Coordinates of N, CA and C in Angstrom, one line a residue:
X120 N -55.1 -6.3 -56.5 CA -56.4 -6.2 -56.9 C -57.4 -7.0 -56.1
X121 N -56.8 -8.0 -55.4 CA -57.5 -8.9 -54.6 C -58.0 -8.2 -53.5
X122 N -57.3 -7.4 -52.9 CA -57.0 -6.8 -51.4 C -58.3 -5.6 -51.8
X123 N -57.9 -4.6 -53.3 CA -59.1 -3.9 -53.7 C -60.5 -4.4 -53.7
X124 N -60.7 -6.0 -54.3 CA -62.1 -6.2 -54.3 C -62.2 -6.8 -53.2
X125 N -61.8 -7.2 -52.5 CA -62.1 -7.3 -50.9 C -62.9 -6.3 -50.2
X126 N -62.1 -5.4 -50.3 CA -62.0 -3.8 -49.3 C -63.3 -3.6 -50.2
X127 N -63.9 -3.6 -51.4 CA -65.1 -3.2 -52.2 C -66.1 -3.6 -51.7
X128 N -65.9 -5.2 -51.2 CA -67.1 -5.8 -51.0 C -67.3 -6.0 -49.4
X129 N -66.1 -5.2 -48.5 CA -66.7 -5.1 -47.3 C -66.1 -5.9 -46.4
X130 N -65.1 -6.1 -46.8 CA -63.9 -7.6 -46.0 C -62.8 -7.2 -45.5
X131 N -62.8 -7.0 -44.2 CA -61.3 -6.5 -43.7 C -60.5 -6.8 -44.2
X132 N -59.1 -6.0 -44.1 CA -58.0 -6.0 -45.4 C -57.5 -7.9 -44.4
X133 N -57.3 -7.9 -43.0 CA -56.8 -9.2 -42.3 C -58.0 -10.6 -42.4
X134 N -58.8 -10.4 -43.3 CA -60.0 -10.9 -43.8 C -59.9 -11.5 -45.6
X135 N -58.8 -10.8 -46.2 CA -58.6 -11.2 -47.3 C -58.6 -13.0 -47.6
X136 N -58.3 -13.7 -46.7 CA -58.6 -15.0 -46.9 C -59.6 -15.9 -46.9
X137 N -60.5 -15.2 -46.1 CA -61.9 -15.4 -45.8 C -63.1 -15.0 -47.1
X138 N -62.5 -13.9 -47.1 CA -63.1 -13.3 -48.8 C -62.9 -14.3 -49.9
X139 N -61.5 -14.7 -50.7 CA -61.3 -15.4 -51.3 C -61.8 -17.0 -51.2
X140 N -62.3 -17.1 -49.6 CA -63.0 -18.6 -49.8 C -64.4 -18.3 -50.2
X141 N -64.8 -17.6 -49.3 CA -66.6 -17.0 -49.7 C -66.4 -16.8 -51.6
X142 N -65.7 -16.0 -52.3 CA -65.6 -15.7 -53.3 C -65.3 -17.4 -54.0
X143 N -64.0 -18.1 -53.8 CA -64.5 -19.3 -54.8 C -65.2 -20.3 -54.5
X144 N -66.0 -20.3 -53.7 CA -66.9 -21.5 -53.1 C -67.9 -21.1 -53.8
X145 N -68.1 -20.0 -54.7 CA -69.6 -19.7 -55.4 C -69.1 -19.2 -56.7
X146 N -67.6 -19.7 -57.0 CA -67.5 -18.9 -58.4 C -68.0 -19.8 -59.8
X147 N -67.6 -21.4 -59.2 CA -67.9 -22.3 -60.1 C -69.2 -22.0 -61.0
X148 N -70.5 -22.3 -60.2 CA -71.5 -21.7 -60.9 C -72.1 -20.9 -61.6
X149 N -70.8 -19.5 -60.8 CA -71.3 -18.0 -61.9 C -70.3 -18.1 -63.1
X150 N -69.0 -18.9 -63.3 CA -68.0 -19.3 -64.4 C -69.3 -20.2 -65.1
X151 N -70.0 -21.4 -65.1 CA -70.7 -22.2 -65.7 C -71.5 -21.1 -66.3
X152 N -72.1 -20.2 -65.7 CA -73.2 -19.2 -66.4 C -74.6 -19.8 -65.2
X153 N -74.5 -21.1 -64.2 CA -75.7 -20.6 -63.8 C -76.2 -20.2 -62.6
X154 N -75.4 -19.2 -62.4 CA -75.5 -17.7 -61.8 C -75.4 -16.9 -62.3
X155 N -76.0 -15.8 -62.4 CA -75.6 -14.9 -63.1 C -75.0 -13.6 -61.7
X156 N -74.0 -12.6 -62.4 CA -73.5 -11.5 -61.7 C -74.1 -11.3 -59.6
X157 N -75.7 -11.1 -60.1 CA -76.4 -10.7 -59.1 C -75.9 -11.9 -57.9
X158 N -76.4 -13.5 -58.3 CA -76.4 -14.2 -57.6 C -75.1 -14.3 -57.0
X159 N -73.9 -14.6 -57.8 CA -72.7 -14.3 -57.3 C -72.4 -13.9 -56.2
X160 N -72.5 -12.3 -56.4 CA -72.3 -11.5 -55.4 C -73.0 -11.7 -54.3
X161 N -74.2 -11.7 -54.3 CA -74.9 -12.3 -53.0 C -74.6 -13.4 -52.4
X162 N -74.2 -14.5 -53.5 CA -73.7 -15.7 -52.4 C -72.0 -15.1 -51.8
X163 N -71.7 -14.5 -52.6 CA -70.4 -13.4 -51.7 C -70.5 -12.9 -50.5
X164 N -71.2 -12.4 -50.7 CA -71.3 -11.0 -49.5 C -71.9 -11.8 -48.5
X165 N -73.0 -12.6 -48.7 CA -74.3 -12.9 -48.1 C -75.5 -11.9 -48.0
X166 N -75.4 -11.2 -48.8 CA -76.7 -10.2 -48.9 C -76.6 -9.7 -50.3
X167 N -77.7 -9.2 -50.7 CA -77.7 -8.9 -52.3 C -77.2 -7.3 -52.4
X168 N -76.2 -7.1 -53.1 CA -75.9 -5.8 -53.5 C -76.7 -4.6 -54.0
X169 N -76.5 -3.5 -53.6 CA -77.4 -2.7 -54.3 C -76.9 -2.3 -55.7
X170 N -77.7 -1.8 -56.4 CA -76.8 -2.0 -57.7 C -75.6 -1.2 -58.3
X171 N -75.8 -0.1 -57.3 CA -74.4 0.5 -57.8 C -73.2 -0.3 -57.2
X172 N -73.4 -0.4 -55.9 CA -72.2 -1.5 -55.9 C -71.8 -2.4 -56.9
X173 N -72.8 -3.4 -57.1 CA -72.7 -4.4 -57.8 C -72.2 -4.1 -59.2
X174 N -72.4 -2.9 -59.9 CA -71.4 -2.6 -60.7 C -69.8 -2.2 -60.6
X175 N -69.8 -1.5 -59.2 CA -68.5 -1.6 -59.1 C -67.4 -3.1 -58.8
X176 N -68.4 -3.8 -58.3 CA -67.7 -5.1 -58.2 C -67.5 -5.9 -59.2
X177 N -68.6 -6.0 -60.5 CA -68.3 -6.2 -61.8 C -66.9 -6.0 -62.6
X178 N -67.0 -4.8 -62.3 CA -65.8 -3.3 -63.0 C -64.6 -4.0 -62.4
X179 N -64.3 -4.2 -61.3 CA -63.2 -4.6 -60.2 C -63.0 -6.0 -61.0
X180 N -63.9 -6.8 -60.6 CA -63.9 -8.3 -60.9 C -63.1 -8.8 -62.3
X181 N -64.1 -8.3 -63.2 CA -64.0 -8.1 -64.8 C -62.1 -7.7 -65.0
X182 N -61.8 -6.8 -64.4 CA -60.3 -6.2 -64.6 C -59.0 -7.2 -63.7
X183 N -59.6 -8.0 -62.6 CA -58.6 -8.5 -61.9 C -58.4 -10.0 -63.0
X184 N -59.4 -10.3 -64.0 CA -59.5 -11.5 -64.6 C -58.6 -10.7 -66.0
X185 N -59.0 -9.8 -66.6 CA -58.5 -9.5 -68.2 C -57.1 -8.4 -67.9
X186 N -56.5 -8.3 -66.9 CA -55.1 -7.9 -67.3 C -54.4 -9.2 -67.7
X187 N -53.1 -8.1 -68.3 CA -52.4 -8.7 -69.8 C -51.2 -8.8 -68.9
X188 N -49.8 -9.6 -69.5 CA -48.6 -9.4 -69.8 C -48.3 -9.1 -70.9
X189 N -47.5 -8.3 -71.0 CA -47.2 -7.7 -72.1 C -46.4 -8.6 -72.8
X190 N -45.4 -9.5 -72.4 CA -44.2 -10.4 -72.7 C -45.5 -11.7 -73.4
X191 N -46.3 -11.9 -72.9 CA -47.6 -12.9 -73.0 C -47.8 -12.3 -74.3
X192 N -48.6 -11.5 -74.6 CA -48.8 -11.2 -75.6 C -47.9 -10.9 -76.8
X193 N -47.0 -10.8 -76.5 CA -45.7 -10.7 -77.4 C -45.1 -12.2 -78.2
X194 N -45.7 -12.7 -77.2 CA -45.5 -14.5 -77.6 C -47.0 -15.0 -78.5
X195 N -48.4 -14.3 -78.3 CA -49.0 -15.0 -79.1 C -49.3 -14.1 -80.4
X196 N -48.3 -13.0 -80.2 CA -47.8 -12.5 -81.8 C -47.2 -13.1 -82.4
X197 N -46.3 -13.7 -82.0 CA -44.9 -14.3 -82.5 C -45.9 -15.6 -83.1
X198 N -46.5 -16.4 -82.6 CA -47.1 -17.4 -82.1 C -48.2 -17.5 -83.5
X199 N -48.9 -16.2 -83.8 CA -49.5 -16.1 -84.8 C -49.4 -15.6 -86.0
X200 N -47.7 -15.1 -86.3 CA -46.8 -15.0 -87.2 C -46.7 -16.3 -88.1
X201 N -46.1 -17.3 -86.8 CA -46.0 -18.4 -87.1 C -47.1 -19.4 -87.8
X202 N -48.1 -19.0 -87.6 CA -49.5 -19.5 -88.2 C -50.3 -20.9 -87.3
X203 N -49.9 -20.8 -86.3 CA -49.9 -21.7 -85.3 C -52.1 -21.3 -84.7
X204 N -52.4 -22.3 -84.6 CA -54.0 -21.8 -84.1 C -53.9 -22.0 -82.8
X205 N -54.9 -21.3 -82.4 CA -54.7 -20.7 -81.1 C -55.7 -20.7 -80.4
X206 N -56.3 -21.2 -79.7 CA -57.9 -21.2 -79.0 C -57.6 -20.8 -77.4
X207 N -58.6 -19.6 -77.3 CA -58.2 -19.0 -75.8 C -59.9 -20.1 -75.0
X208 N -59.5 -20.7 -74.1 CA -60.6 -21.9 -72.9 C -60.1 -21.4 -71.9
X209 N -61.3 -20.2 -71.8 CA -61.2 -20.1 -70.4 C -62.5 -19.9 -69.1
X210 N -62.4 -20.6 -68.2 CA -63.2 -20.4 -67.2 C -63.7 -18.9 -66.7
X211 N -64.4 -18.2 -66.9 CA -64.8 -17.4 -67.5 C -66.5 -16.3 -67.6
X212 N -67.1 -16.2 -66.5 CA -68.8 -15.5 -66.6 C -68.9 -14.4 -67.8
X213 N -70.0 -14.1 -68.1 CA -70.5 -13.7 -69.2 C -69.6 -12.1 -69.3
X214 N -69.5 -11.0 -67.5 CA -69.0 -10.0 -67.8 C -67.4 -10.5 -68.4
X215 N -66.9 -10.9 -68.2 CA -65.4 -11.6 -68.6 C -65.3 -11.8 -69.8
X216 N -66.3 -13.1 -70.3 CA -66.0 -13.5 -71.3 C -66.5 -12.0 -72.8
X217 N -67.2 -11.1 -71.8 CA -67.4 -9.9 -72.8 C -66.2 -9.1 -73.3
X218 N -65.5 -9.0 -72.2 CA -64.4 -7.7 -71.9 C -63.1 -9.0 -72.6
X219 N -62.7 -9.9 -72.5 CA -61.6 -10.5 -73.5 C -62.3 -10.4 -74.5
X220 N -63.4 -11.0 -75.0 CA -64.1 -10.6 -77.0 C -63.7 -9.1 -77.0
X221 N -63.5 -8.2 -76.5 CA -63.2 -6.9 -76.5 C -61.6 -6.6 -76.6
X222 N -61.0 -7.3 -76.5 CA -59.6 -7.0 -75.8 C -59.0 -6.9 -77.4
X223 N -57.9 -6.3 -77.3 CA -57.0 -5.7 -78.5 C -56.2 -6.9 -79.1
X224 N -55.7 -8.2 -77.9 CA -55.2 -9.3 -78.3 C -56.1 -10.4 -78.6
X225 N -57.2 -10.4 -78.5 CA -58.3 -11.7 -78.9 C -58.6 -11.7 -80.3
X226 N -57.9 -10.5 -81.1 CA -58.1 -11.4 -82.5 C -57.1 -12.4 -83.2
X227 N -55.8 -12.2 -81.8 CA -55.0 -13.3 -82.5 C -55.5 -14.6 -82.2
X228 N -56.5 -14.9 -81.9 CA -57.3 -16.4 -81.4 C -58.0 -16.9 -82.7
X229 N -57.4 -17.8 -82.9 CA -58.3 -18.8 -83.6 C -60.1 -18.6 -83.3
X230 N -60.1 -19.0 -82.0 CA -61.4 -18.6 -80.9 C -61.3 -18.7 -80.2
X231 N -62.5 -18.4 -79.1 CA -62.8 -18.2 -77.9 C -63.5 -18.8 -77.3
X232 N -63.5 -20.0 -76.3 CA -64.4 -20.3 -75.8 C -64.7 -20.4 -74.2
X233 N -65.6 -20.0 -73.6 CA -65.8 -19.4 -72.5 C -67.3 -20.1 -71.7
X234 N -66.3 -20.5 -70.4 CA -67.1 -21.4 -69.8 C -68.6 -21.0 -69.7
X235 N -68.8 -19.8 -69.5 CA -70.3 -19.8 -69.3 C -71.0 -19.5 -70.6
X236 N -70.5 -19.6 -71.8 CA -71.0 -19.6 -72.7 C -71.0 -21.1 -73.4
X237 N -70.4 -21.9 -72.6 CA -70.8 -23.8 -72.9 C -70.9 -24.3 -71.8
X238 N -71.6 -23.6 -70.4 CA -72.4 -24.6 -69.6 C -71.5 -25.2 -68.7
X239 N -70.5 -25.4 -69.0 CA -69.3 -26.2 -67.8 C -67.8 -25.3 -68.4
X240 N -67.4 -25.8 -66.7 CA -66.0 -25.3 -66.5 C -65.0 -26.2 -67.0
X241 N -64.1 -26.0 -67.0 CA -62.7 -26.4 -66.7 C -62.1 -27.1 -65.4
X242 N -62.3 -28.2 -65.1 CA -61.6 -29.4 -66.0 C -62.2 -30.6 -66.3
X243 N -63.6 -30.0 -66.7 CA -64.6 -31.0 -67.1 C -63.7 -31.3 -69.1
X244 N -63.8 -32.5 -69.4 CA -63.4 -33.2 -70.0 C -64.0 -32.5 -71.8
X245 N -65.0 -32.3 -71.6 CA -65.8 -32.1 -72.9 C -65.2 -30.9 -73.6
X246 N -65.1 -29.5 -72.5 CA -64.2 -28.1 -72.4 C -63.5 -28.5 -73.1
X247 N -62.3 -29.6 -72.9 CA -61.1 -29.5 -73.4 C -61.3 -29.9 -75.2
X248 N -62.2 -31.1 -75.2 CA -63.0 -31.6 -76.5 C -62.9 -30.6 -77.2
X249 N -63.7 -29.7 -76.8 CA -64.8 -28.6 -77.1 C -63.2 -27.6 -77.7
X250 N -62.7 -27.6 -77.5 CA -61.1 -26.3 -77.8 C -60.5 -26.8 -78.8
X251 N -60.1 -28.2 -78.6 CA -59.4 -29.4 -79.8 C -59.8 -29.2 -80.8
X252 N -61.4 -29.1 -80.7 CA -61.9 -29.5 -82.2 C -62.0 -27.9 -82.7
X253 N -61.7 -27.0 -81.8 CA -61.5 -25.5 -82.6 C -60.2 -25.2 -83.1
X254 N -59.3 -26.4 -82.9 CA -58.4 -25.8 -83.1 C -58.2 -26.6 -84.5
X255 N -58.9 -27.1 -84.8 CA -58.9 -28.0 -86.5 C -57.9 -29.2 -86.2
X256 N -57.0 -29.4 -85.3 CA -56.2 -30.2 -85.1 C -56.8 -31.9 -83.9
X257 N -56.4 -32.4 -84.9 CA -57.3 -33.8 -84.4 C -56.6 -34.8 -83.4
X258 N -55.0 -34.7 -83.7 CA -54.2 -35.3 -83.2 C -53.9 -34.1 -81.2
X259 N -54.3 -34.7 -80.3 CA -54.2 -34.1 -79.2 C -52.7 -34.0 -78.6
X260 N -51.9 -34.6 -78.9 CA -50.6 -34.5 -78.7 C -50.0 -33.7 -79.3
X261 N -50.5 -33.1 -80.5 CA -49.9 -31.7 -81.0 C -50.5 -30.4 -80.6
X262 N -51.4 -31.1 -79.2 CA -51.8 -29.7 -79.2 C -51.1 -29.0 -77.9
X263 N -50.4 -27.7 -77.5 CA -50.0 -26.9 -75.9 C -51.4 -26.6 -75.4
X264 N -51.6 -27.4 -74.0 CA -52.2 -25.8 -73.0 C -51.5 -25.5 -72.0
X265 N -52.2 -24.7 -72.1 CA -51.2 -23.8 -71.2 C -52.8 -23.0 -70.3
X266 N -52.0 -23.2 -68.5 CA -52.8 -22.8 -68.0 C -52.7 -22.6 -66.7
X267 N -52.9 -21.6 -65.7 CA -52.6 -21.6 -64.0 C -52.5 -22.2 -63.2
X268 N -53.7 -23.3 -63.7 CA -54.1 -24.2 -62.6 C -53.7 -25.7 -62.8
X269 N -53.2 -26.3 -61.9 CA -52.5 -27.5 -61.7 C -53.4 -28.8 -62.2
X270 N -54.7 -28.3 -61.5 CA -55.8 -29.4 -61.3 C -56.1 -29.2 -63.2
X271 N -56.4 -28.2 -64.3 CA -57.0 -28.2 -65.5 C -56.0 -28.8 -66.1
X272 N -54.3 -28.3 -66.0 CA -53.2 -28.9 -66.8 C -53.6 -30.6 -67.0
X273 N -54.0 -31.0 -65.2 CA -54.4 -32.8 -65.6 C -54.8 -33.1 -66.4
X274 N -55.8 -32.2 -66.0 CA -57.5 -32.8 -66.6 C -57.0 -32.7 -68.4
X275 N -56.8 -32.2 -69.1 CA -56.4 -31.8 -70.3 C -54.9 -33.0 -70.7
X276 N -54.1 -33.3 -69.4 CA -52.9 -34.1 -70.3 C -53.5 -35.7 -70.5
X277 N -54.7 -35.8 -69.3 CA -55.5 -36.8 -69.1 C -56.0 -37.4 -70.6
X278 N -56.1 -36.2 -71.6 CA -56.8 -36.4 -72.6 C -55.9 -36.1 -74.0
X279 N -54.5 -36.3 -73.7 CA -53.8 -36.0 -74.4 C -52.6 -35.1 -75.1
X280 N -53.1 -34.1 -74.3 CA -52.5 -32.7 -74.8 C -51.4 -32.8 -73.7
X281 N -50.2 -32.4 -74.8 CA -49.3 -31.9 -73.9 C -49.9 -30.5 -73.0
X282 N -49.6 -30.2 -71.9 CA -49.8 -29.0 -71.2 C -48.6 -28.5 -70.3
X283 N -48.7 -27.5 -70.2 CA -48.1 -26.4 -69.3 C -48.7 -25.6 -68.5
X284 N -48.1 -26.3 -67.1 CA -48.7 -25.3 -66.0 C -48.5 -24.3 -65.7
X285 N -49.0 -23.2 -66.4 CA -48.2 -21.5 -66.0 C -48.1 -21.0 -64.6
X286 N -46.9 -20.7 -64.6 CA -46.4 -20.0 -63.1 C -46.3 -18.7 -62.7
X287 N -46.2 -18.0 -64.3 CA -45.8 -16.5 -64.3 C -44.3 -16.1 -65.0
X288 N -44.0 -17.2 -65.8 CA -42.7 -17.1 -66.7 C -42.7 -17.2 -68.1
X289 N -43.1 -16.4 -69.0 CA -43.5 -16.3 -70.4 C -42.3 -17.3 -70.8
X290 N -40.8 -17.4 -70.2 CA -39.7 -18.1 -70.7 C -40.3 -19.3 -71.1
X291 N -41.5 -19.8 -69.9 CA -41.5 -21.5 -70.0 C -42.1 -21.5 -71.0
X292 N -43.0 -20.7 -71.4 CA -44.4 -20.5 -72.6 C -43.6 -20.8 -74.4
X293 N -42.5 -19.7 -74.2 CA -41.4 -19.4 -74.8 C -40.8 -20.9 -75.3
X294 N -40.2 -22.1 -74.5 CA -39.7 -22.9 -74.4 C -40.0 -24.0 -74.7
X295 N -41.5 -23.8 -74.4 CA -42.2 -25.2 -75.1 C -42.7 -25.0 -76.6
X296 N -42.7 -23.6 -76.8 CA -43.3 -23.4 -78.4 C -42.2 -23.6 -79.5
X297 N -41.1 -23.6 -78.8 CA -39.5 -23.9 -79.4 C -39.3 -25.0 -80.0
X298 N -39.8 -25.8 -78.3 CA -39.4 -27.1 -78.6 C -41.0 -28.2 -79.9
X299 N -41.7 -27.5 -79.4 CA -42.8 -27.7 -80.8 C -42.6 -27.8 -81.8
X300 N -42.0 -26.7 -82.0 CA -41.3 -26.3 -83.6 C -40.4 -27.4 -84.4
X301 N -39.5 -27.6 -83.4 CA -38.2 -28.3 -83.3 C -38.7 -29.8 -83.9
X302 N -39.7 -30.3 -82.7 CA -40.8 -31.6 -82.8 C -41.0 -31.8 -84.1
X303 N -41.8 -30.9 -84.7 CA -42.6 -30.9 -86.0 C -41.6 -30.8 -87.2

């Protein structure tokens, strides 16, 4: 999908690296919310999109962030059988944070909270505050995150929470909710 919104936005396919830095050197801001869509893309491209594009880069964009695993979701079935709460924090712009409120698995969330809809990203300290206290659980050591990035896992164990850095193995996800159980 990366190689697709590349090629969308006008980036040789041997350019895909170059894209991805242009692309996260301006994403922080449009994840905060203060960019919106337009500015984004323009600080992308370097020129302002016309607007049909700029919907198809939305469309693109929006889809490379809200695909599922299916094994993922299978676990925060299980997960919500269990009665376990569950707060989805994620870094996140307004088209994103639309299309997961949409999604078929977001009503197993406790909630949702989504960086440009509280002004800062991830792995600003408050974010993580900000999820704890949705999760009704006070003690932060009972709480999992779970998350892609190396640098948020810190920022989050920094403040208590056990965390899991996801790699792409529902097993590990699997593993730690076991050992939870087990804990408790």
């Amino acid at each position: 999908m990366w190689s697709r919104l590349a090629e969308l936005a006008g980036w040789h396919a041997d350019q895909l690296g170059l894209f991805q830095n242009a692309f996260w050197s301006a994403r922080e801001p449009y994840d905060s919310g203060e960019f919106d869509h337009a500015d984004f893309w323009t600080a992308v491209l370097g020129h302002r999109p016309e607007p049909e594009l700029l919907t198809r880069l939305l469309a693109v964009d929006t889809a490379l962030w809200t695909r599922t695993d299916d094994r993922v979701v299978a676990l925060l079935h299980q997960a919500r059988r269990a009665d376990l709460p569950m707060v989805l924090l994620s870094n996140a712009p307004h088209p994103v944070s639309d299309a997961l409120d949409a999604s078929d698995w977001r009503t197993l969330m406790t909630d949702a909270l989504y960086s440009a809809r509280l002004g800062m990203n991830k792995p600003h300290p408050e974010t993580y505050r900000n999820a704890l206290a949705a999760t009704g659980i006070s003690d932060p050591g009972r709480v999992l995150f779970v998350d892609d990035r190396a640098d948020n896992c810190q920022a989050a164990a920094r403040l208590g929470l056990r965390a899991l850095h996801y790699t792409g193995s529902p097993a590990d996800i699997e593993d730690h909710l076991r050992l939870a159980s087990v804990a408790a």
